[in-house]
Short mmCIF file of C-alpha atoms in Angstrom, two decimals:
data_model
loop_
_atom_site.label_atom_id
_atom_site.label_comp_id
_atom_site.label_asym_id
_atom_site.label_seq_id
_atom_site.Cartn_x
_atom_site.Cartn_y
_atom_site.Cartn_z
CA MET V 28 102.15 103.60 77.18
CA THR V 29 101.73 107.32 77.23
CA PRO V 30 103.01 109.68 79.90
CA ALA V 31 99.39 110.59 80.64
CA SER V 32 98.71 107.00 81.67
CA GLY V 33 101.62 107.06 84.10
CA GLY V 34 103.71 104.56 82.18
CA VAL V 35 107.16 104.73 80.68
CA SER V 36 107.56 103.77 77.06
CA SER V 37 111.33 103.56 76.75
CA GLY V 38 111.13 99.91 75.70
CA GLN V 39 114.17 99.09 77.84
CA ALA V 40 114.21 96.87 80.89
CA THR V 41 114.88 98.72 84.12
CA LYS V 42 118.25 98.15 85.73
CA PRO V 43 118.33 96.94 89.32
CA LEU V 44 118.90 99.72 91.80
CA PRO V 45 122.16 99.81 93.75
CA PRO V 46 121.30 98.39 97.21
CA ASP V 47 122.49 101.51 99.03
CA SER V 48 120.63 104.01 96.83
CA VAL V 49 117.82 106.07 98.32
CA PRO V 50 115.19 104.59 95.95
CA ALA V 51 116.26 101.04 96.82
CA ILE V 52 116.14 101.78 100.55
CA ALA V 53 112.72 103.39 100.16
CA GLN V 54 111.47 100.42 98.16
CA ARG V 55 112.61 97.98 100.86
CA GLU V 56 110.92 100.12 103.53
CA VAL V 57 107.64 100.14 101.59
CA ILE V 58 107.79 96.35 101.28
CA ARG V 59 108.61 95.98 104.99
CA ARG V 60 105.65 98.17 105.97
CA GLN V 61 103.28 96.34 103.63
CA GLU V 62 104.31 93.03 105.18
CA GLN V 63 103.75 94.46 108.67
CA ILE V 64 100.27 95.64 107.68
CA ARG V 65 99.48 92.19 106.27
CA LYS V 66 100.52 90.57 109.57
CA MET V 67 98.44 93.06 111.56
CA ASP V 68 95.41 92.40 109.35
CA GLU V 69 95.81 88.65 109.85
CA ALA V 70 96.03 89.09 113.63
CA ALA V 71 92.91 91.27 113.65
CA LEU V 72 91.06 88.71 111.54
CA ARG V 73 92.05 85.90 113.92
CA ALA V 74 90.91 88.06 116.83
CA SER V 75 87.55 88.71 115.20
CA GLN V 76 87.11 84.99 114.55
CA ALA V 77 87.98 84.25 118.18
CA MET V 78 85.48 86.86 119.34
CA ALA V 79 82.77 85.29 117.17
CA GLU V 80 83.54 81.95 118.86
CA ASP V 81 83.32 83.58 122.33
CA ASP V 82 87.06 83.04 122.84
CA LEU V 83 87.72 86.28 124.67
CA GLU V 84 91.31 85.42 125.57
CA GLY V 85 92.11 84.61 121.95
CA ALA V 86 90.40 87.80 120.82
CA VAL V 87 92.38 89.96 123.23
CA LYS V 88 95.61 88.23 122.21
CA GLY V 89 94.89 88.75 118.51
CA TYR V 90 93.87 92.38 118.86
CA ARG V 91 96.92 93.05 121.01
CA GLN V 92 99.17 91.55 118.30
CA ALA V 93 97.48 93.75 115.70
CA VAL V 94 97.87 96.91 117.79
CA ASP V 95 101.46 96.12 118.76
CA GLY V 96 102.32 96.24 115.07
CA LEU V 97 101.48 99.94 114.89
#
């Protein structure tokens, strides 16, 4: 890979980050937030499906779960 393509061409495997390093903490936080977004998306999808089935209580519950994740 070339630097212009954003890759690293060292040919060496990357070493695991020490768990208390700033990059490792940031990486865990990114993963945590991505998982939270996935859960919120699923809740919103369930709410939309409930709304389409005229299940207003289910829709409110699902949308509330999605918003509570913010």
